[in-house]
């Protein structure tokens, strides 16, 4: 996946959604009736499970690891996996990947359900260790029947071996500084590319060899060691957003080890970086139109007239911040780029539309605080000026190594024209989107490709019709690519579908499939 560069930092995946969980923590998941239990994740489906069966000799030391679990609060326990830094040279250096597990609420033996919330770069341990997160993302049926297991992928700061680039002050400059050159000019493009090149150089200097090994294929291979360490012949997996790319990659590499798989908010691995960015710009444009259509029907809306007229007014407001940025108390300025970040942040969830309308009203009155708070939420920046995680660094590192991007002047020009066409109102602020990888110190190792996972068990792919970050067409495409993929459609707005606020239709489909393997009717649409 590729996020827009310095000209607009539209985070494409679920990491930004994590900050929205608190909006609905009082809502529990929907439970189902009695369901079928699985096996103990520490003993597998059979007592004679051998985690090294069929594993090359040079990898057996990793697959035979015994996890040393210890209490880490709120009823959960934590451990760490040791993994090869470079999977092609397993006798070399290693990295550590942090794990968390919340034991199932039910009695008897249980399978482990591994979950990844997206990103790239979203910290995941709290989805197992924090009850509020567990209750938001896992219905009671899943918590009763599964041990919930999460992991911080390689590169994610915390207890895994991290990607490190810049300190908080330098990150503020990278994310929030106003461009010196006029938008769209050659000088502006050159400035964006120079900023990205300097950021990449800092990442290389402070991270070292790991920067070349945070690709999605390496994470998928790490996931297979986790499966073995949990004592399971097959992996049960719930992946959101970028987590679907991890899941689809795993299924393609290890189809015979696929258990119950749900991929929600799917990424299409067959798309190029340019195609992905263009379609994502269109997704956010469509989501913004839905927001504006709803807004103009309310008396409190800061816009007047039709939704099209409101879009023109909003574009003028955003564009005006290039010439007349607004300052906040800590000295940062709200320019057009940061305003687009704020809008994008709120479009991940319909529950934030009211917050977005109020922030826009405040900006029109000269007050940038609400919009800056939305941008900070998106960038994982705390009120004290520190950053809660290293998601910006990891997202950039993974995107730039997973997919090549055409950085020639001709390629940049073609891409900018496509972006403006995909977003007639907002595309002007999102052009130059692949600049984030300009001069990146590590060459890409991945390429667009279709996945088939031939021989796998059935895989559920969920797409939401109004998803701005992972457009619905991506879920349709992934379900078609997978030999045994099937599509569940969530009709609605926002990024991803399954959580405690999901419709009963989505809840039933996901939980019955994960717990007992029951597939919903073909072509299920949840209105």
Coordinates of N, CA, C and O in Angstrom, one line a residue, residues 311-451:
X311 N -19.0 20.8 -1.6 CA -17.6 20.3 -1.9 C -16.8 21.4 -2.5 O -15.6 21.5 -2.1
X312 N -17.3 22.3 -3.3 CA -16.6 23.4 -3.8 C -16.2 24.3 -2.7 O -15.0 24.8 -2.6
X313 N -17.1 24.6 -1.7 CA -16.8 25.4 -0.6 C -15.7 24.8 0.3 O -14.8 25.5 0.8
X314 N -15.7 23.5 0.5 CA -14.7 22.8 1.3 C -13.4 22.9 0.6 O -12.3 23.1 1.3
X315 N -13.3 22.7 -0.7 CA -12.1 22.7 -1.4 C -11.5 24.1 -1.3 O -10.2 24.3 -1.2
X316 N -12.3 25.1 -1.4 CA -11.8 26.5 -1.3 C -11.3 26.8 0.1 O -10.2 27.4 0.3
X317 N -11.9 26.2 1.1 CA -11.5 26.4 2.5 C -10.1 25.7 2.7 O -9.2 26.3 3.2
X318 N -10.0 24.5 2.2 CA -8.7 23.8 2.3 C -7.6 24.5 1.5 O -6.5 24.7 2.0
X319 N -7.9 24.9 0.3 CA -6.9 25.6 -0.5 C -6.5 26.9 0.1 O -5.3 27.3 -0.1
X320 N -7.4 27.6 0.7 CA -7.0 28.9 1.3 C -6.0 28.8 2.4 O -5.3 29.7 2.7
X321 N -5.9 27.6 3.0 CA -4.9 27.4 4.1 C -3.5 27.3 3.6 O -2.5 27.5 4.3
X322 N -3.3 27.2 2.3 CA -2.0 27.3 1.7 C -1.4 28.7 1.8 O -0.3 28.9 2.1
X323 N -2.3 29.7 1.6 CA -1.9 31.1 1.7 C -2.0 31.6 3.1 O -1.3 32.5 3.5
X324 N -3.0 31.1 3.8 CA -3.3 31.7 5.2 C -3.5 30.6 6.2 O -4.6 30.3 6.6
X325 N -2.4 29.9 6.6 CA -2.5 28.9 7.6 C -2.9 29.4 8.9 O -2.7 30.6 9.2
X326 N -3.4 28.5 9.7 CA -3.9 28.9 11.1 C -2.9 28.3 12.1 O -2.5 27.1 12.0
X327 N -2.6 29.0 13.1 CA -1.6 28.6 14.1 C -2.4 28.0 15.3 O -3.5 28.4 15.6
X328 N -1.7 27.1 16.0 CA -2.2 26.5 17.3 C -1.2 26.9 18.4 O -0.1 27.4 18.1
X329 N -1.6 26.6 19.6 CA -0.8 27.1 20.8 C 0.6 26.6 20.8 O 1.5 27.3 21.3
X330 N 0.9 25.4 20.3 CA 2.3 24.9 20.3 C 3.1 25.4 19.2 O 4.3 25.0 19.0
X331 N 2.6 26.3 18.4 CA 3.4 26.9 17.3 C 3.2 26.3 15.9 O 3.7 26.8 14.9
X332 N 2.6 25.1 15.9 CA 2.4 24.4 14.6 C 1.3 25.2 13.8 O 0.5 25.9 14.4
X333 N 1.4 25.0 12.5 CA 0.4 25.7 11.7 C -0.4 24.7 10.9 O 0.1 23.7 10.4
X334 N -1.7 25.0 10.8 CA -2.6 24.1 10.0 C -2.6 24.6 8.6 O -3.2 25.7 8.3
X335 N -1.9 23.9 7.7 CA -2.0 24.2 6.3 C -2.9 23.3 5.5 O -3.6 22.5 6.1
X336 N -2.9 23.4 4.2 CA -3.8 22.5 3.4 C -3.5 21.0 3.6 O -4.4 20.2 3.7
X337 N -2.2 20.7 3.7 CA -1.9 19.2 3.8 C -2.4 18.7 5.1 O -3.0 17.6 5.1
X338 N -2.2 19.4 6.2 CA -2.7 18.9 7.5 C -4.2 18.9 7.6 O -4.8 18.0 8.2
X339 N -4.8 19.9 6.9 CA -6.3 19.9 6.9 C -6.8 18.6 6.1 O -7.8 18.0 6.6
X340 N -6.2 18.2 5.0 CA -6.6 17.0 4.3 C -6.4 15.8 5.2 O -7.2 14.9 5.2
X341 N -5.3 15.8 6.0 CA -5.1 14.7 7.0 C -6.2 14.6 8.0 O -6.7 13.6 8.3
X342 N -6.6 15.8 8.5 CA -7.7 15.8 9.4 C -9.0 15.3 8.8 O -9.8 14.5 9.5
X343 N -9.3 15.7 7.6 CA -10.5 15.2 6.9 C -10.5 13.7 6.7 O -11.4 13.0 7.0
X344 N -9.3 13.3 6.2 CA -9.2 11.8 6.0 C -9.3 11.0 7.3 O -10.0 10.0 7.3
X345 N -8.8 11.5 8.4 CA -8.9 10.8 9.7 C -10.3 10.6 10.0 O -10.7 9.5 10.4
X346 N -11.2 11.6 9.9 CA -12.6 11.5 10.3 C -13.4 10.7 9.3 O -14.4 10.1 9.7
X347 N -12.9 10.5 8.1 CA -13.7 9.7 7.1 C -13.5 8.2 7.3 O -14.3 7.5 6.7
X348 N -12.7 7.8 8.2 CA -12.5 6.4 8.5 C -13.8 5.8 9.2 O -14.0 4.6 9.1
X349 N -14.5 6.7 9.9 CA -15.7 6.2 10.6 C -16.8 7.2 10.5 O -16.6 8.4 10.8
X350 N -18.0 6.8 10.2 CA -19.1 7.7 10.1 C -19.4 8.3 11.5 O -19.9 9.4 11.6
X351 N -19.0 7.7 12.6 CA -19.2 8.2 13.9 C -18.5 9.5 14.1 O -18.8 10.2 15.1
X352 N -17.5 9.8 13.3 CA -16.7 11.1 13.4 C -17.2 12.2 12.5 O -16.6 13.2 12.4
X353 N -18.3 12.0 11.8 CA -18.7 13.0 10.9 C -19.1 14.3 11.6 O -18.8 15.4 11.1
X354 N -19.8 14.1 12.7 CA -20.1 15.3 13.5 C -18.9 16.1 14.0 O -18.9 17.3 14.0
X355 N -17.9 15.3 14.4 CA -16.6 16.0 14.9 C -16.0 16.7 13.7 O -15.5 17.8 13.9
X356 N -16.0 16.1 12.5 CA -15.4 16.7 11.3 C -16.2 18.0 11.0 O -15.6 19.1 10.7
X357 N -17.5 18.0 11.0 CA -18.3 19.2 10.7 C -18.0 20.3 11.7 O -17.8 21.5 11.3
X358 N -17.8 20.0 13.0 CA -17.5 21.0 14.0 C -16.1 21.6 13.7 O -15.8 22.8 13.9
X359 N -15.1 20.7 13.4 CA -13.8 21.1 13.1 C -13.7 22.1 11.9 O -13.0 23.1 11.9
X360 N -14.5 21.7 10.9 CA -14.5 22.6 9.7 C -15.1 24.0 10.0 O -14.6 25.0 9.6
X361 N -16.2 24.0 10.8 CA -16.8 25.2 11.2 C -15.8 26.1 12.0 O -15.6 27.3 11.7
X362 N -15.0 25.4 12.9 CA -14.0 26.2 13.6 C -12.9 26.8 12.7 O -12.5 27.9 12.9
X363 N -12.5 26.0 11.8 CA -11.5 26.5 10.8 C -12.0 27.7 10.1 O -11.2 28.7 9.9
X364 N -13.2 27.6 9.7 CA -13.8 28.8 8.9 C -13.9 30.0 9.8 O -13.9 31.1 9.3
X365 N -13.8 29.8 11.1 CA -13.8 30.9 12.0 C -12.5 31.3 12.6 O -12.3 32.1 13.5
X366 N -11.4 30.6 12.0 CA -10.1 30.9 12.4 C -9.5 30.1 13.5 O -8.4 30.4 14.1
X367 N -10.2 29.1 13.9 CA -9.7 28.2 15.0 C -9.3 26.9 14.5 O -10.1 26.1 14.0
X368 N -8.0 26.5 14.7 CA -7.5 25.3 14.1 C -7.5 24.1 15.0 O -7.1 23.0 14.7
X369 N -7.9 24.3 16.3 CA -7.7 23.3 17.3 C -8.4 21.9 17.0 O -7.8 20.9 17.1
X370 N -9.6 22.0 16.6 CA -10.4 20.7 16.3 C -9.8 20.0 15.1 O -9.6 18.7 15.2
X371 N -9.4 20.7 14.0 CA -8.8 20.0 12.9 C -7.4 19.5 13.2 O -7.1 18.3 12.8
X372 N -6.6 20.2 14.0 CA -5.3 19.7 14.4 C -5.5 18.5 15.3 O -4.6 17.5 15.1
X373 N -6.5 18.4 16.1 CA -6.7 17.2 16.9 C -7.0 16.0 16.1 O -6.5 14.9 16.4
X374 N -7.8 16.2 15.0 CA -8.0 15.1 14.1 C -6.8 14.6 13.4 O -6.5 13.4 13.2
X375 N -6.0 15.6 13.0 CA -4.7 15.2 12.3 C -3.8 14.5 13.3 O -3.1 13.5 12.9
X376 N -3.7 15.0 14.5 CA -2.9 14.3 15.5 C -3.4 12.9 15.8 O -2.5 12.0 16.0
X377 N -4.7 12.7 15.9 CA -5.2 11.4 16.1 C -4.7 10.5 14.9 O -4.3 9.3 15.2
X378 N -4.8 10.9 13.7 CA -4.4 10.2 12.6 C -2.9 9.8 12.6 O -2.5 8.7 12.3
X379 N -2.1 10.8 13.1 CA -0.6 10.6 13.1 C -0.1 10.0 14.4 O 1.1 9.9 14.6
X380 N -1.0 9.6 15.3 CA -0.7 9.0 16.6 C 0.2 10.0 17.5 O 1.1 9.6 18.2
X381 N -0.1 11.3 17.4 CA 0.6 12.3 18.2 C -0.2 12.7 19.4 O -1.4 13.0 19.3
X382 N 0.5 12.6 20.5 CA -0.2 12.9 21.8 C -0.2 14.5 22.0 O 0.6 15.2 21.4
X383 N -1.0 14.9 23.0 CA -1.1 16.3 23.3 C 0.2 16.9 23.8 O 0.4 18.1 23.7
X384 N 1.0 16.0 24.4 CA 2.3 16.5 25.0 C 3.4 16.6 23.9 O 4.6 16.9 24.2
X385 N 3.1 16.3 22.7 CA 4.1 16.4 21.6 C 4.8 15.1 21.3 O 5.7 15.1 20.4
X386 N 4.6 14.1 22.1 CA 5.2 12.8 21.8 C 4.4 12.0 20.8 O 3.2 12.3 20.6
X387 N 5.0 10.9 20.3 CA 4.2 10.1 19.3 C 4.0 8.7 20.0 O 4.9 8.2 20.6
X388 N 2.8 8.2 20.0 CA 2.4 7.0 20.7 C 3.0 5.8 20.1 O 3.1 4.7 20.8
X389 N 3.4 5.8 18.8 CA 4.0 4.7 18.2 C 4.9 5.1 17.0 O 5.0 6.3 16.8
X390 N 5.4 4.2 16.3 CA 6.2 4.5 15.1 C 5.5 4.2 13.8 O 6.1 3.8 12.8
X391 N 4.2 4.3 13.8 CA 3.4 3.9 12.7 C 3.8 4.6 11.4 O 3.7 4.0 10.3
X392 N 4.1 5.9 11.5 CA 4.5 6.6 10.2 C 5.7 6.0 9.6 O 5.8 5.8 8.4
X393 N 6.7 5.7 10.5 CA 8.0 5.1 10.0 C 7.7 3.8 9.4 O 8.2 3.4 8.3
X394 N 7.0 2.9 10.1 CA 6.8 1.6 9.6 C 5.9 1.6 8.3 O 6.2 0.8 7.3
X395 N 4.9 2.4 8.3 CA 4.0 2.5 7.1 C 4.9 2.8 5.9 O 4.7 2.2 4.8
X396 N 5.7 3.8 6.0 CA 6.6 4.2 4.9 C 7.5 3.1 4.5 O 7.7 2.8 3.3
X397 N 8.2 2.5 5.5 CA 9.2 1.5 5.2 C 8.5 0.3 4.5 O 9.1 -0.2 3.5
X398 N 7.4 -0.1 5.0 CA 6.7 -1.3 4.3 C 6.2 -1.0 2.9 O 6.4 -1.7 2.0
X399 N 5.5 0.2 2.8 CA 5.0 0.6 1.5 C 6.1 0.7 0.5 O 6.0 0.2 -0.7
X400 N 7.3 1.2 0.9 CA 8.3 1.5 -0.1 C 9.1 0.2 -0.5 O 9.7 0.1 -1.6
X401 N 9.1 -0.8 0.4 CA 9.8 -2.0 0.1 C 8.8 -3.0 -0.6 O 9.2 -3.9 -1.4
X402 N 7.5 -2.9 -0.3 CA 6.6 -3.9 -0.9 C 6.3 -3.6 -2.4 O 6.1 -4.6 -3.2
X403 N 6.2 -2.4 -2.8 CA 5.8 -2.1 -4.2 C 6.7 -1.0 -4.8 O 7.0 0.0 -4.2
X404 N 7.2 -1.2 -6.0 CA 8.0 -0.2 -6.7 C 7.1 0.9 -7.2 O 5.9 0.7 -7.4
X405 N 7.6 2.1 -7.3 CA 6.9 3.3 -7.8 C 7.7 4.0 -8.9 O 8.9 4.1 -8.7
X406 N 7.0 4.4 -9.9 CA 7.7 5.2 -11.0 C 8.0 6.6 -10.5 O 7.1 7.4 -10.4
X407 N 9.3 6.9 -10.3 CA 9.7 8.2 -9.8 C 10.3 9.1 -10.9 O 10.8 10.2 -10.6
X408 N 10.2 8.7 -12.1 CA 10.7 9.5 -13.2 C 9.7 10.7 -13.3 O 8.6 10.7 -13.0
X409 N 10.2 11.9 -13.8 CA 9.4 13.0 -14.0 C 8.1 12.7 -14.8 O 7.0 13.2 -14.5
X410 N 8.3 11.9 -15.9 CA 7.1 11.5 -16.7 C 6.1 10.7 -15.9 O 4.9 10.9 -16.0
X411 N 6.6 9.8 -15.1 CA 5.8 8.9 -14.3 C 5.0 9.7 -13.2 O 3.8 9.5 -13.0
X412 N 5.7 10.7 -12.6 CA 5.1 11.5 -11.6 C 4.0 12.4 -12.2 O 2.9 12.5 -11.7
X413 N 4.3 12.9 -13.4 CA 3.3 13.7 -14.1 C 2.0 12.9 -14.4 O 0.9 13.4 -14.2
X414 N 2.2 11.7 -15.0 CA 1.1 10.8 -15.3 C 0.3 10.5 -14.1 O -1.0 10.5 -14.1
X415 N 0.9 10.2 -13.0 CA 0.2 9.9 -11.8 C -0.6 11.1 -11.2 O -1.7 10.9 -10.8
X416 N 0.0 12.2 -11.3 CA -0.7 13.4 -10.8 C -1.9 13.7 -11.6 O -3.0 14.1 -11.0
X417 N -1.8 13.5 -12.9 CA -3.0 13.7 -13.7 C -4.1 12.7 -13.4 O -5.3 13.1 -13.3
X418 N -3.7 11.5 -13.1 CA -4.7 10.5 -12.7 C -5.3 10.8 -11.4 O -6.5 10.6 -11.2
X419 N -4.5 11.2 -10.4 CA -5.0 11.6 -9.1 C -6.0 12.7 -9.2 O -7.1 12.6 -8.6
X420 N -5.7 13.7 -9.9 CA -6.7 14.8 -10.1 C -8.0 14.4 -10.7 O -9.0 14.9 -10.4
X421 N -7.9 13.5 -11.7 CA -9.1 13.0 -12.3 C -9.9 12.1 -11.3 O -11.2 12.2 -11.4
X422 N -9.2 11.4 -10.5 CA -10.0 10.5 -9.5 C -10.6 11.3 -8.4 O -11.6 10.9 -7.9
X423 N -10.0 12.4 -8.1 CA -10.6 13.3 -7.0 C -10.7 14.7 -7.6 O -9.9 15.6 -7.3
X424 N -11.8 15.0 -8.3 CA -12.0 16.3 -8.9 C -11.9 17.4 -7.9 O -11.4 18.5 -8.3
X425 N -12.3 17.2 -6.7 CA -12.3 18.3 -5.7 C -11.1 18.2 -4.8 O -10.3 19.2 -4.7
X426 N -10.7 17.0 -4.3 CA -9.6 16.9 -3.4 C -8.3 16.4 -4.0 O -7.3 16.4 -3.3
X427 N -8.4 15.9 -5.2 CA -7.2 15.3 -5.8 C -6.1 16.3 -5.9 O -4.9 16.0 -5.9
X428 N -6.4 17.6 -6.1 CA -5.4 18.7 -6.2 C -4.5 18.7 -5.0 O -3.4 19.2 -5.1
X429 N -5.0 18.3 -3.8 CA -4.2 18.3 -2.6 C -3.5 17.0 -2.4 O -2.8 16.8 -1.4
X430 N -3.7 16.0 -3.2 CA -3.2 14.7 -3.0 C -2.2 14.2 -4.1 O -1.7 13.1 -4.1
X431 N -2.0 15.1 -5.1 CA -1.1 14.8 -6.1 C 0.3 14.7 -5.6 O 0.7 15.1 -4.5
X432 N 1.2 14.0 -6.3 CA 2.6 13.8 -5.9 C 2.7 12.7 -4.8 O 3.5 12.8 -3.9
X433 N 1.7 11.8 -4.9 CA 1.5 10.8 -3.8 C 2.6 9.8 -3.5 O 2.8 9.4 -2.4
X434 N 3.4 9.5 -4.6 CA 4.5 8.5 -4.4 C 5.8 9.1 -4.0 O 6.8 8.4 -3.9
X435 N 5.8 10.4 -3.7 CA 7.0 11.1 -3.3 C 7.6 10.5 -2.0 O 8.8 10.6 -1.8
X436 N 6.8 9.9 -1.2 CA 7.2 9.4 0.0 C 8.3 8.3 -0.2 O 9.1 8.1 0.7
X437 N 8.3 7.7 -1.3 CA 9.4 6.7 -1.6 C 10.5 7.2 -2.5 O 11.3 6.4 -2.9
X438 N 10.5 8.5 -2.8 CA 11.5 9.0 -3.6 C 12.9 9.0 -2.9 O 13.0 9.5 -1.7
X439 N 13.8 8.4 -3.5 CA 15.2 8.3 -2.8 C 15.2 7.4 -1.6 O 16.2 7.4 -0.9
X440 N 14.2 6.5 -1.5 CA 14.2 5.6 -0.4 C 15.5 4.7 -0.4 O 15.8 4.2 -1.5
X441 N 16.2 4.5 0.7 CA 17.5 3.9 0.7 C 17.4 2.3 0.4 O 18.5 1.7 0.2
X442 N 16.3 1.7 0.5 CA 16.2 0.3 0.4 C 15.3 0.0 -0.9 O 14.2 0.5 -1.0
X443 N 15.9 -0.8 -1.8 CA 15.1 -1.0 -3.1 C 13.9 -1.9 -2.8 O 14.0 -2.8 -1.9
X444 N 12.8 -1.8 -3.5 CA 11.7 -2.6 -3.3 C 12.0 -4.1 -3.6 O 12.7 -4.4 -4.6
X445 N 11.4 -5.0 -2.8 CA 11.6 -6.4 -3.1 C 10.3 -7.1 -3.5 O 10.3 -8.3 -4.0
X446 N 9.2 -6.4 -3.4 CA 7.9 -7.0 -3.8 C 7.5 -6.4 -5.2 O 8.1 -5.6 -5.8
X447 N 6.3 -6.9 -5.7 CA 5.8 -6.5 -6.9 C 4.3 -6.8 -6.9 O 3.8 -7.7 -6.2
X448 N 3.5 -6.1 -7.7 CA 2.0 -6.4 -7.8 C 1.9 -7.9 -8.3 O 2.6 -8.3 -9.2
X449 N 1.0 -8.6 -7.7 CA 0.8 -10.0 -8.1 C -0.6 -10.5 -7.6 O -1.1 -10.1 -6.6
X450 N -1.2 -11.4 -8.4 CA -2.4 -12.0 -7.9 C -2.1 -13.1 -7.0 O -1.0 -13.8 -7.1
X451 N -3.0 -13.4 -6.1 CA -2.8 -14.5 -5.1 C -4.0 -15.5 -5.4 O -5.1 -15.1 -5.7

